[in-house]
mmCIF file of C-alpha atoms and ligand atoms in Angstrom:
data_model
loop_
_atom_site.group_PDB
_atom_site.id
_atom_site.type_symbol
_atom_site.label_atom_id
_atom_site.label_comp_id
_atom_site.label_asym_id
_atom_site.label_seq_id
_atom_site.Cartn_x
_atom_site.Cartn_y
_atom_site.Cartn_z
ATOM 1 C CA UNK I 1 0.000 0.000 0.000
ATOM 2 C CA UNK I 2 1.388 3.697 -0.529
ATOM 3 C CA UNK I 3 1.079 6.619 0.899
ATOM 4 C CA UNK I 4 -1.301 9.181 2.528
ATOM 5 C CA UNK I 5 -0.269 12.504 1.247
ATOM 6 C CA UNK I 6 -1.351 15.971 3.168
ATOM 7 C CA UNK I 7 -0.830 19.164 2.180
ATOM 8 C CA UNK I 8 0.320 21.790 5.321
ATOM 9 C CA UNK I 9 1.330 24.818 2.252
ATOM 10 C CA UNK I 10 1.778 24.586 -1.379
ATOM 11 C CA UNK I 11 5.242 23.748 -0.885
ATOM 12 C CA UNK I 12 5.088 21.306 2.701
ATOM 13 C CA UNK I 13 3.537 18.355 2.813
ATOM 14 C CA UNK I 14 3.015 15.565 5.655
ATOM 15 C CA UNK I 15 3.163 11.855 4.121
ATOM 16 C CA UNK I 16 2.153 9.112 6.029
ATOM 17 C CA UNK I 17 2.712 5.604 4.984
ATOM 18 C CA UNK I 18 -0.438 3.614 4.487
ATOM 19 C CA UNK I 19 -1.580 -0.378 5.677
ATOM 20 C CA UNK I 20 -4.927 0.271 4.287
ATOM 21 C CA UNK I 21 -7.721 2.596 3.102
ATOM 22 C CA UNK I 22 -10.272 1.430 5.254
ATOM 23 C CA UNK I 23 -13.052 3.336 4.233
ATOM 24 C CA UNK I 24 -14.348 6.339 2.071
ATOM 25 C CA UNK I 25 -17.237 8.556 1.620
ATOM 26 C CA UNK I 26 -18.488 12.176 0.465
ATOM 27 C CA UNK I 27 -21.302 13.254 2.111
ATOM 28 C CA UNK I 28 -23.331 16.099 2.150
ATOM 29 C CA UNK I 29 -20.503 18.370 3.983
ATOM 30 C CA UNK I 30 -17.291 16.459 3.234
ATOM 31 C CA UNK I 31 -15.062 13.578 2.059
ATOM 32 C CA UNK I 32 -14.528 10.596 5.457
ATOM 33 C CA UNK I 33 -11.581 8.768 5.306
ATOM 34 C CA UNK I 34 -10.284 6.469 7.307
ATOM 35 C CA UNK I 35 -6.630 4.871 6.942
ATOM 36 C CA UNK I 36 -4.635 2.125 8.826
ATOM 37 C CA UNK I 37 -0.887 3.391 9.112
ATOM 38 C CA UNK I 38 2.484 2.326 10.240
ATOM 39 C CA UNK I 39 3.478 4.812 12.444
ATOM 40 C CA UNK I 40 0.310 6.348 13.598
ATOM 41 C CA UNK I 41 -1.882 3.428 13.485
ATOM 42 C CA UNK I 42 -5.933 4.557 12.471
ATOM 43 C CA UNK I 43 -6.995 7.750 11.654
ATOM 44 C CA UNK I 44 -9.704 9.731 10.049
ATOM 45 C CA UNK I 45 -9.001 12.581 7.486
ATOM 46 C CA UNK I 46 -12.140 15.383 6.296
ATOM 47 C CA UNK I 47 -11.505 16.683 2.997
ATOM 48 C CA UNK I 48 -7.597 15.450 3.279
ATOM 49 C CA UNK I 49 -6.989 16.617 6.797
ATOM 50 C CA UNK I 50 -5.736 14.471 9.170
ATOM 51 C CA UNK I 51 -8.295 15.099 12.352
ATOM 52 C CA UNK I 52 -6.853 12.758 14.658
ATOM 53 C CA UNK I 53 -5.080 9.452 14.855
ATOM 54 C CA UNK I 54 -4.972 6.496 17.534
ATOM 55 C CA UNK I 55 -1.225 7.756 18.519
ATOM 56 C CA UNK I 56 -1.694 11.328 19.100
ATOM 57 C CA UNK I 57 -5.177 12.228 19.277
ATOM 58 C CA UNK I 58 -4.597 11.887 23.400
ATOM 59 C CA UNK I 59 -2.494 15.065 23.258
ATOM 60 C CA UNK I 60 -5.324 17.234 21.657
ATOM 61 C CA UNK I 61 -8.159 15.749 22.907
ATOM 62 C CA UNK I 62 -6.505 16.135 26.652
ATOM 63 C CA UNK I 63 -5.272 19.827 26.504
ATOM 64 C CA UNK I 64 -8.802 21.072 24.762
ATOM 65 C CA UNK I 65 -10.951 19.170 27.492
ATOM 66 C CA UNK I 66 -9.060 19.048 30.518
ATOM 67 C CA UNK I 67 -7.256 22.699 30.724
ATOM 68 C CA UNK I 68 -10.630 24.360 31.269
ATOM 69 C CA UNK I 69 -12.614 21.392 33.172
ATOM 70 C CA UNK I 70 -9.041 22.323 35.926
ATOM 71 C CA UNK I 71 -9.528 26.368 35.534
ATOM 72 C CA UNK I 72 -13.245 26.241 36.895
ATOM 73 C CA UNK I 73 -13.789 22.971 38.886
ATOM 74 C CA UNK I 74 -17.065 24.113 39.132
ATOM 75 C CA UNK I 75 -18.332 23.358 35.478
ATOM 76 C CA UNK I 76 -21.114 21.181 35.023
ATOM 77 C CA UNK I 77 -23.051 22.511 31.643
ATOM 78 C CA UNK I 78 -20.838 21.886 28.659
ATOM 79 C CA UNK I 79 -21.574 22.180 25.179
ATOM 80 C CA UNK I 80 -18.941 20.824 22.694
ATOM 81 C CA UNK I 81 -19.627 22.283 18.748
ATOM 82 C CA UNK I 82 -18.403 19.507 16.578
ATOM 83 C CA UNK I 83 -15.848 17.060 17.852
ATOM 84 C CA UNK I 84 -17.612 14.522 15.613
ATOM 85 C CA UNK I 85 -14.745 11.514 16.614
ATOM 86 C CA UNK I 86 -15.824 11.649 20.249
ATOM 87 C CA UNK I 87 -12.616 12.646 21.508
ATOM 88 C CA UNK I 88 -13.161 16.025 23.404
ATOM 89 C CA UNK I 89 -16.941 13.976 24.963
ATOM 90 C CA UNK I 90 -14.430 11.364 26.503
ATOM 91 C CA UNK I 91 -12.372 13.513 28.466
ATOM 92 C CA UNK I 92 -15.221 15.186 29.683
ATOM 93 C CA UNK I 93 -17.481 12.671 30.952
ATOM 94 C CA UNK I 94 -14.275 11.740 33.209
ATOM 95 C CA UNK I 95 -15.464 14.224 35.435
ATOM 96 C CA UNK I 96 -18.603 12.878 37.099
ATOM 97 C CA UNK I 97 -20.781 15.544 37.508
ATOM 98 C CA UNK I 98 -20.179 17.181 33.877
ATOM 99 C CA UNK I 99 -23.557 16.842 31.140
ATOM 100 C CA UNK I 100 -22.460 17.127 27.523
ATOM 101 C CA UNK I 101 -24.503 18.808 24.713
ATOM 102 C CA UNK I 102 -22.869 17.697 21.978
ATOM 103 C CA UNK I 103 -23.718 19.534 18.185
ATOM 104 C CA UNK I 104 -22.145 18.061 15.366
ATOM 105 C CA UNK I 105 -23.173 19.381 11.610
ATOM 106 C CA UNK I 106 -22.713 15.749 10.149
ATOM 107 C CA UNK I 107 -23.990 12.662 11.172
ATOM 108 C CA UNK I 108 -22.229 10.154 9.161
ATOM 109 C CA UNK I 109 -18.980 11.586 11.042
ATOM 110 C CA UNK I 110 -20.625 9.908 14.122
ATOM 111 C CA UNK I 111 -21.438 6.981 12.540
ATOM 112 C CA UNK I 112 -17.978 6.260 11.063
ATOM 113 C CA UNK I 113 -16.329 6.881 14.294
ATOM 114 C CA UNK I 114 -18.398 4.643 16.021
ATOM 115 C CA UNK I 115 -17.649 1.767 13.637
ATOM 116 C CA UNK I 116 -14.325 2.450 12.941
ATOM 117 C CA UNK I 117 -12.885 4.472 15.982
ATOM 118 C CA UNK I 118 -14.483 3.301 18.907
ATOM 119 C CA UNK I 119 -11.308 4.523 20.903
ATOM 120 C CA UNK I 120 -12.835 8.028 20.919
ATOM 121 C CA UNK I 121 -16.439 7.779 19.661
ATOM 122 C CA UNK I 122 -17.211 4.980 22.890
ATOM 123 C CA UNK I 123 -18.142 8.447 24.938
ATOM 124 C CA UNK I 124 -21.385 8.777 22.283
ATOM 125 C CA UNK I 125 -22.784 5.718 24.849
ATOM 126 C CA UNK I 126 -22.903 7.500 28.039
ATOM 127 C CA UNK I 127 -26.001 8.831 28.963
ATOM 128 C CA UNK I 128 -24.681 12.228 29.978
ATOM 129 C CA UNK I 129 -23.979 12.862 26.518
ATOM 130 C CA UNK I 130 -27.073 14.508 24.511
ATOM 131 C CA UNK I 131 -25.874 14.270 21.021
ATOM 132 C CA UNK I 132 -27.573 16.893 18.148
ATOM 133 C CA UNK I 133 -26.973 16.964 13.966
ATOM 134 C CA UNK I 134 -26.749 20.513 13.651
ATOM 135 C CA UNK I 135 -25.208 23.644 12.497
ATOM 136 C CA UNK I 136 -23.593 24.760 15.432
ATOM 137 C CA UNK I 137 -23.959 28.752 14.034
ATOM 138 C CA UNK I 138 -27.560 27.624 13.785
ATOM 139 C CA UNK I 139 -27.643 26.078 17.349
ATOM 140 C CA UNK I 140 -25.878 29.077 19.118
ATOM 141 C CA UNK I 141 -28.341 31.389 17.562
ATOM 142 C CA UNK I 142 -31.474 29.537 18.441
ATOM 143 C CA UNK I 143 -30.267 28.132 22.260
ATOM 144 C CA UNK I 144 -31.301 29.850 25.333
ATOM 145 C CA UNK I 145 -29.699 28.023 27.815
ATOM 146 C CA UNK I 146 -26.598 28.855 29.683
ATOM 147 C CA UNK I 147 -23.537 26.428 29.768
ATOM 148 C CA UNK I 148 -20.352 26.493 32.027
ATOM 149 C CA UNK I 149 -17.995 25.988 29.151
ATOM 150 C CA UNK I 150 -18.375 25.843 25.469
ATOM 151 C CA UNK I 151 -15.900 24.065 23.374
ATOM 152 C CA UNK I 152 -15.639 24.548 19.716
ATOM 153 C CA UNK I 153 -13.766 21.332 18.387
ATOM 154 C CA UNK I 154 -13.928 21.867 14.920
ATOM 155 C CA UNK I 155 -11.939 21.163 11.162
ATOM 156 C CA UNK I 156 -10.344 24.541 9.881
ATOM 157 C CA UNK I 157 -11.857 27.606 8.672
ATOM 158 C CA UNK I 158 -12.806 26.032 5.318
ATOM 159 C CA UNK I 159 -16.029 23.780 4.420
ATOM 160 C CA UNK I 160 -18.487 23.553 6.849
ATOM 161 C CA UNK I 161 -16.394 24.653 9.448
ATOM 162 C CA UNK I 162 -16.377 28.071 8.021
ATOM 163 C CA UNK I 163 -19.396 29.600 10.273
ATOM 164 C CA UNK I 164 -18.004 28.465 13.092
ATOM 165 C CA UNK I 165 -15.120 30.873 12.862
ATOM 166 C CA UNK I 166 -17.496 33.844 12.026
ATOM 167 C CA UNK I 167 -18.434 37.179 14.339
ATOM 168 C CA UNK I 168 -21.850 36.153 14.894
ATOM 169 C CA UNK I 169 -21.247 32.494 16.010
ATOM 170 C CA UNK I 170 -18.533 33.888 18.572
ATOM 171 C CA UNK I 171 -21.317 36.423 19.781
ATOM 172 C CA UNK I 172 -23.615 33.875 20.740
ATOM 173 C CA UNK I 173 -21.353 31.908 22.176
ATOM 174 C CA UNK I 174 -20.268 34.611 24.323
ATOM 175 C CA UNK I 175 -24.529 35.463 25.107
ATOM 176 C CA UNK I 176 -24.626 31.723 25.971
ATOM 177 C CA UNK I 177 -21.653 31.364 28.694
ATOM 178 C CA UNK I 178 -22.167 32.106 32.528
ATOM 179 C CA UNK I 179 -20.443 34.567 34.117
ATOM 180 C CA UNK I 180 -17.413 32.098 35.148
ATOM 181 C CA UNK I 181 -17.939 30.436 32.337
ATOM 182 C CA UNK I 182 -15.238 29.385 29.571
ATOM 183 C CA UNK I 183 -14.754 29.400 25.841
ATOM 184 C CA UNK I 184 -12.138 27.389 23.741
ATOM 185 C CA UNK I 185 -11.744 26.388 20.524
ATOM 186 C CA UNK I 186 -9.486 24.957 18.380
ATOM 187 C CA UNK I 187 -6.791 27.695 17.290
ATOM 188 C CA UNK I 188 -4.925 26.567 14.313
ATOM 189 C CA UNK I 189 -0.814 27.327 14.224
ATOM 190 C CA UNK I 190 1.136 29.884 14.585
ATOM 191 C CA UNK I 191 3.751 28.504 12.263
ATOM 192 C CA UNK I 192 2.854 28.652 8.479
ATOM 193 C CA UNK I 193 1.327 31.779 6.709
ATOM 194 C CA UNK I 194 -2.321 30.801 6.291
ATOM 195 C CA UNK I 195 -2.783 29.235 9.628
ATOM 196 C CA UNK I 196 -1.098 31.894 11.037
ATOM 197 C CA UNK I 197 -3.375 34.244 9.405
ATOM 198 C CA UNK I 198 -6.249 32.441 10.751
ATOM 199 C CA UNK I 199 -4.847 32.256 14.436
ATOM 200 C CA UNK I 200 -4.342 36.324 14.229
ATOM 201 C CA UNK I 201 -8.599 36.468 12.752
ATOM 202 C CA UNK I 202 -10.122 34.221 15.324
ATOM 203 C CA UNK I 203 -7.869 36.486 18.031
ATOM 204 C CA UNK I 204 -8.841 39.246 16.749
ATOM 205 C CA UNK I 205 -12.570 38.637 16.835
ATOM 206 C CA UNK I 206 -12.605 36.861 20.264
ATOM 207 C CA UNK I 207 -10.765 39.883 21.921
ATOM 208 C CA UNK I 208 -13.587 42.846 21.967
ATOM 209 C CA UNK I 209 -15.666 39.878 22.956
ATOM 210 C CA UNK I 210 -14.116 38.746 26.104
ATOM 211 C CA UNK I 211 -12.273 40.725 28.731
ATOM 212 C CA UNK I 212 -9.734 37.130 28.876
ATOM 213 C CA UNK I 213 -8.892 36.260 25.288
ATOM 214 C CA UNK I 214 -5.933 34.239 25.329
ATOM 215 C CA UNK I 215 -4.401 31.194 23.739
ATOM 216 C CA UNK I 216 -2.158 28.119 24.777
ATOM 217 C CA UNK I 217 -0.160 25.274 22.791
ATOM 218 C CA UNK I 218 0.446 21.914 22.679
ATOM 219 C CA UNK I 219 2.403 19.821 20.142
ATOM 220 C CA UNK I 220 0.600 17.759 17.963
ATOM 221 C CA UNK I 221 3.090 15.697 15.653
ATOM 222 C CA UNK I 222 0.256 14.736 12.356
ATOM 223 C CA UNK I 223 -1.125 19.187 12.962
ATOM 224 C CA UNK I 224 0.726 21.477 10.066
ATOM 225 C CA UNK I 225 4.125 22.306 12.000
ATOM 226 C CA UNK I 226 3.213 20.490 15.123
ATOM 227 C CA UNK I 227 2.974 23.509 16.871
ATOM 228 C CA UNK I 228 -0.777 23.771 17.967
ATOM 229 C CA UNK I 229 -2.471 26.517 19.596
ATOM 230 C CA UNK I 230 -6.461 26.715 21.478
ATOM 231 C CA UNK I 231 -8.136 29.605 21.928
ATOM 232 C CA UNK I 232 -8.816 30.224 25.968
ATOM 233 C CA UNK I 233 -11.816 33.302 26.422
ATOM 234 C CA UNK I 234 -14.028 34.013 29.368
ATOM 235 C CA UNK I 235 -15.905 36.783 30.950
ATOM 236 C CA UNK I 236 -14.290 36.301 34.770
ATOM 237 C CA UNK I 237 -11.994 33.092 34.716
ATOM 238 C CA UNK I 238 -8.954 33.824 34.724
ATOM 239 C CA UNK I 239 -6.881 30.295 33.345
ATOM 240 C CA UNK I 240 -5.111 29.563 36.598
ATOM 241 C CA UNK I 241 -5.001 25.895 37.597
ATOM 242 C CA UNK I 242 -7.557 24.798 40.291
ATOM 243 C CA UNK I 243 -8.324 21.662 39.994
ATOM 244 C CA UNK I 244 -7.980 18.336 42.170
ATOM 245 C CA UNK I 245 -4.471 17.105 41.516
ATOM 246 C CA UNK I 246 -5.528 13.954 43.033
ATOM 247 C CA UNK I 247 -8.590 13.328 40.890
ATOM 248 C CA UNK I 248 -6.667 14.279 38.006
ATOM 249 C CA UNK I 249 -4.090 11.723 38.772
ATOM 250 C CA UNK I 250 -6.105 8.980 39.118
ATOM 251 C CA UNK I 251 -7.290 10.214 35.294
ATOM 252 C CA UNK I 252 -3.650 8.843 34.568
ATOM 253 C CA UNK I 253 -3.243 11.049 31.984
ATOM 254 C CA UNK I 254 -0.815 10.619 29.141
ATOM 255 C CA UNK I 255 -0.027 14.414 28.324
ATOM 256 C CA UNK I 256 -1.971 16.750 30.555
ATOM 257 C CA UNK I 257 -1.251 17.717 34.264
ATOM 258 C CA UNK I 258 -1.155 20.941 36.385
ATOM 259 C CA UNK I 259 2.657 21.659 35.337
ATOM 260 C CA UNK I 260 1.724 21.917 31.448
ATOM 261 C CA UNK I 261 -1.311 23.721 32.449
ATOM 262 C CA UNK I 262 0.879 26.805 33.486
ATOM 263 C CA UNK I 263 3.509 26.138 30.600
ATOM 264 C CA UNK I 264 1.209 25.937 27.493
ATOM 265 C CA UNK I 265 0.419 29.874 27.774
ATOM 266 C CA UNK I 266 4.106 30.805 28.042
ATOM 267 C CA UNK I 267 4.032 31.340 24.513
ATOM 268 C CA UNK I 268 6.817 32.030 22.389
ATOM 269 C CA UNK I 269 8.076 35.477 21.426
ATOM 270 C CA UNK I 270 7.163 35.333 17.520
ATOM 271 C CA UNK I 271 3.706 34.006 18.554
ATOM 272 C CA UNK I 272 2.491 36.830 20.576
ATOM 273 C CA UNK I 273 4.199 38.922 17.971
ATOM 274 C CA UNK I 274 1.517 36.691 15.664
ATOM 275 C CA UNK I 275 -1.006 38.203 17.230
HETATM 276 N N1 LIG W 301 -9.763 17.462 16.316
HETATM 277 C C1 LIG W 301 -9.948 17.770 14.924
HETATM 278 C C2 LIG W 301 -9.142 18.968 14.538
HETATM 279 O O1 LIG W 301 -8.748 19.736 15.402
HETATM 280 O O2 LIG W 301 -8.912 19.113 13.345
HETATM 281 C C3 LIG W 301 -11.386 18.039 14.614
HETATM 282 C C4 LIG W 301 -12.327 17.178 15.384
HETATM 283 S S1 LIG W 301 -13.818 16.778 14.675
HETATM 284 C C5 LIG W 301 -13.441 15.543 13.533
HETATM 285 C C6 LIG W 301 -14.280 18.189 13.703
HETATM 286 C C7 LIG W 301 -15.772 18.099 13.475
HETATM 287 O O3 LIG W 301 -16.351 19.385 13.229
HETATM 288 C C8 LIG W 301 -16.167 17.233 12.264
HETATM 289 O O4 LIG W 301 -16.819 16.071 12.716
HETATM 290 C C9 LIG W 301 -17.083 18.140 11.439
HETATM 291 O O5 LIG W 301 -18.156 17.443 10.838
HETATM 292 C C10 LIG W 301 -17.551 19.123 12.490
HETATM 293 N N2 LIG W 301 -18.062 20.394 11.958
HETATM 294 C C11 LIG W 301 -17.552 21.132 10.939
HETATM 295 N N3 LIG W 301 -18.313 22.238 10.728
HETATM 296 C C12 LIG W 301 -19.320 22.193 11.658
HETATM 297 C C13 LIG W 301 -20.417 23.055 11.951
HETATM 298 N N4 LIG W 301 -20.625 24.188 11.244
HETATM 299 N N5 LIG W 301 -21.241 22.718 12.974
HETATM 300 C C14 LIG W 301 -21.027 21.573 13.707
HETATM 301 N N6 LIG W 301 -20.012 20.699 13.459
HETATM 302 C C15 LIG W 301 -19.161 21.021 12.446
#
C-alpha cells in the first residue's frame, strides 16, 4: 500500500505511509476517510486533513478538554460544537458531575467513528452525553440556555467549518456562557502563513468579545508544523489551575497535568508577535 499525502502549504507536505484505506465517503458536507498506518496506526481525514489518529489524538483531545474542566472545577453545563470523533466527549465525561450537549453538523462523522474508531467515539454511549446533527452557528443562535464551558472542536476555517469561525457564532457563544464560564476552541498554528493568518482572525474577533482572550499550545506531531495553539476566552476566569491534583491523577493522563497547564500559555516570542 502507498502513501497518505497531506498538504500543510503549497510547498510542505506531511506523508504518512499507508496499511490500508479502510473506508471512504463524500457526504453532504465532506469527504470521510479512514486509513490504517504504520506509524500512527488509524486515523480519520475530512476533505484530506488528518483530524486525529490512535497515537496522538490523546495530546489534543486532553489539553482542549481538561485545561478548562481544571480552571473552573465548578463546570457542570458543557456544550462541545463539533468534535464529531468523540474525543473532546471522553475527556469530559471523566469528570462525574459534567452533562455534555454535543452539536455536530454531520452525522455520518458519528457513525464512522463509532464503527471504525471506537477509541474516541465509545463516549457517544454515556447517557450524559445529549448528542444533536446541527449547524452549530444555527444552534448558538437559536439556544437559550446557559452552559459552564463551550468548546468549539472543529476542522479549519474552510467547508463547513467556516461559520463556526465567524463574528456572529462567537457572539452567541459569548450570550450563551455564565459569568465564570469558559470558551475554547481549536486555534490553528502559529507557524505557516495561512494558519497563522487564521490564528491572528479568530484572536482578533474573540478579543472585543471577552475581557480574557488568550491562547495556549500543545504539540501535535500529524497538525501542520506540530505547533498547535487553542483559543482560551471568558468573561471572569482567569486560566489559573484549580483543579484536584488527586482526581486528576487517578485520570492517569498521558499528556496533561497541572505543570503543562501553566507552561502551554508561556508562549513564544514570535507568537504573541503573531497576534
Ligand atoms: N480534532 C480535529 C481537529 O482539530 O482538526 C477536529 C475534530 S472533529 C473531527 C471536527 C468536526 O467538526 C467534524 O466532525 C465536522 O463534521 C464538524 N463540523 C464542521 N463544521 C461544523 C459546523 N458548522 N457545525 C457543527 N459541526 C461542524
Amino acid at each position: 500500500m502507498g502513501w497518505f499525502t497531506e498538504y500543510w502549504t503549497d510547498y510542505v507536505k506531511l506523508s504518512v505511509r499507508i496499511k490500508k484505506h479502510v473506508f471512504s465517503k463524500e457526504t453532504k458536507y465532506q469527504k470521510i476517510d479512514i486509513y490504517d498506518s504504520y506509524e500512527f496506526g488509524r486515523f480519520m481525514a475530512l476533505d484530506g486533513y488528518i483530524m486525529l489518529t490512535e497515537r496522538d489524538e490523546f495530546i489534543y483531545h486532553e489539553m482542549i478538554a481538561h485545561l478548562p474542566m481544571n480552571a473552573n472545577p465548578a463546570i457542570r453545563k458543557v456544550l462541545v460544537i463539533g468534535g464529531g470523533d468523540g474525543g473532546t466527549v471522553r475527556e469530559l465525561l471523566r469528570y462525574p458531575d459534567v452533562v455534555v450537549d454535543m452539536v455536530e453538523i454531520d452525522e455520518e462523522v458519528v457513525r464512522v467513528c463509532r464503527e471504525y474508531l471506537p477509541l474516541t467515539a465509545h463516549a457517544f454511549d454515556n447517557p450524559r452525553v445529549h448528542l444533536m446533527f446541527a449547524d452549530g452557528i444555527e444552534y448558538v443562535e437559536k439556544a437559550e440556555k446557559t452552559y459552564d464551558l463551550i468548546i468549539v472542536d472543529s476542522t479549519d476555517p474552510s467547508g463547513p467549518g467556516l461559520s463556526l469561525y465567524k463574528n456572529e457564532f462567537y457572539k452567541n457563544c459569548q450570550r450563551l456562557l455564565s459569568d465564570e464560564g469558559i470558551f475554547i476552541n481549536q486555534h490553528e498554528s502559529p507557524y505557516f502563513d495561512d494558519t497563522r493568518a487564521s490564528m491572528r482572525d479568530i484572536h482578533r474577533k474573540l478579543k472585543p468579545l471577552f475581557p480574557i482572550a488568550t491562547i495556549y499550545q500543545a504539540f501535535i506531531p500529524t497538525y501542520p508544523s506540530g505547533h498547535w495553539l487553542f483559543g482560551y476566552a471568558s468573561k471572569k476566569t482567569h486560566p489559573e489551575f484549580r483543579g484536584d491534583e488527586k482526581l486528576l491523577a487517578s485520570f492517569k493522563l498521558k499528556y496533561y497535568n497541572k505543570e503543562v497547564h501553566q507552561a502551554a500559555f508561556a508562549l513564544p516570542n514570535y507568537v504573541r508577535e503573531g497576534l
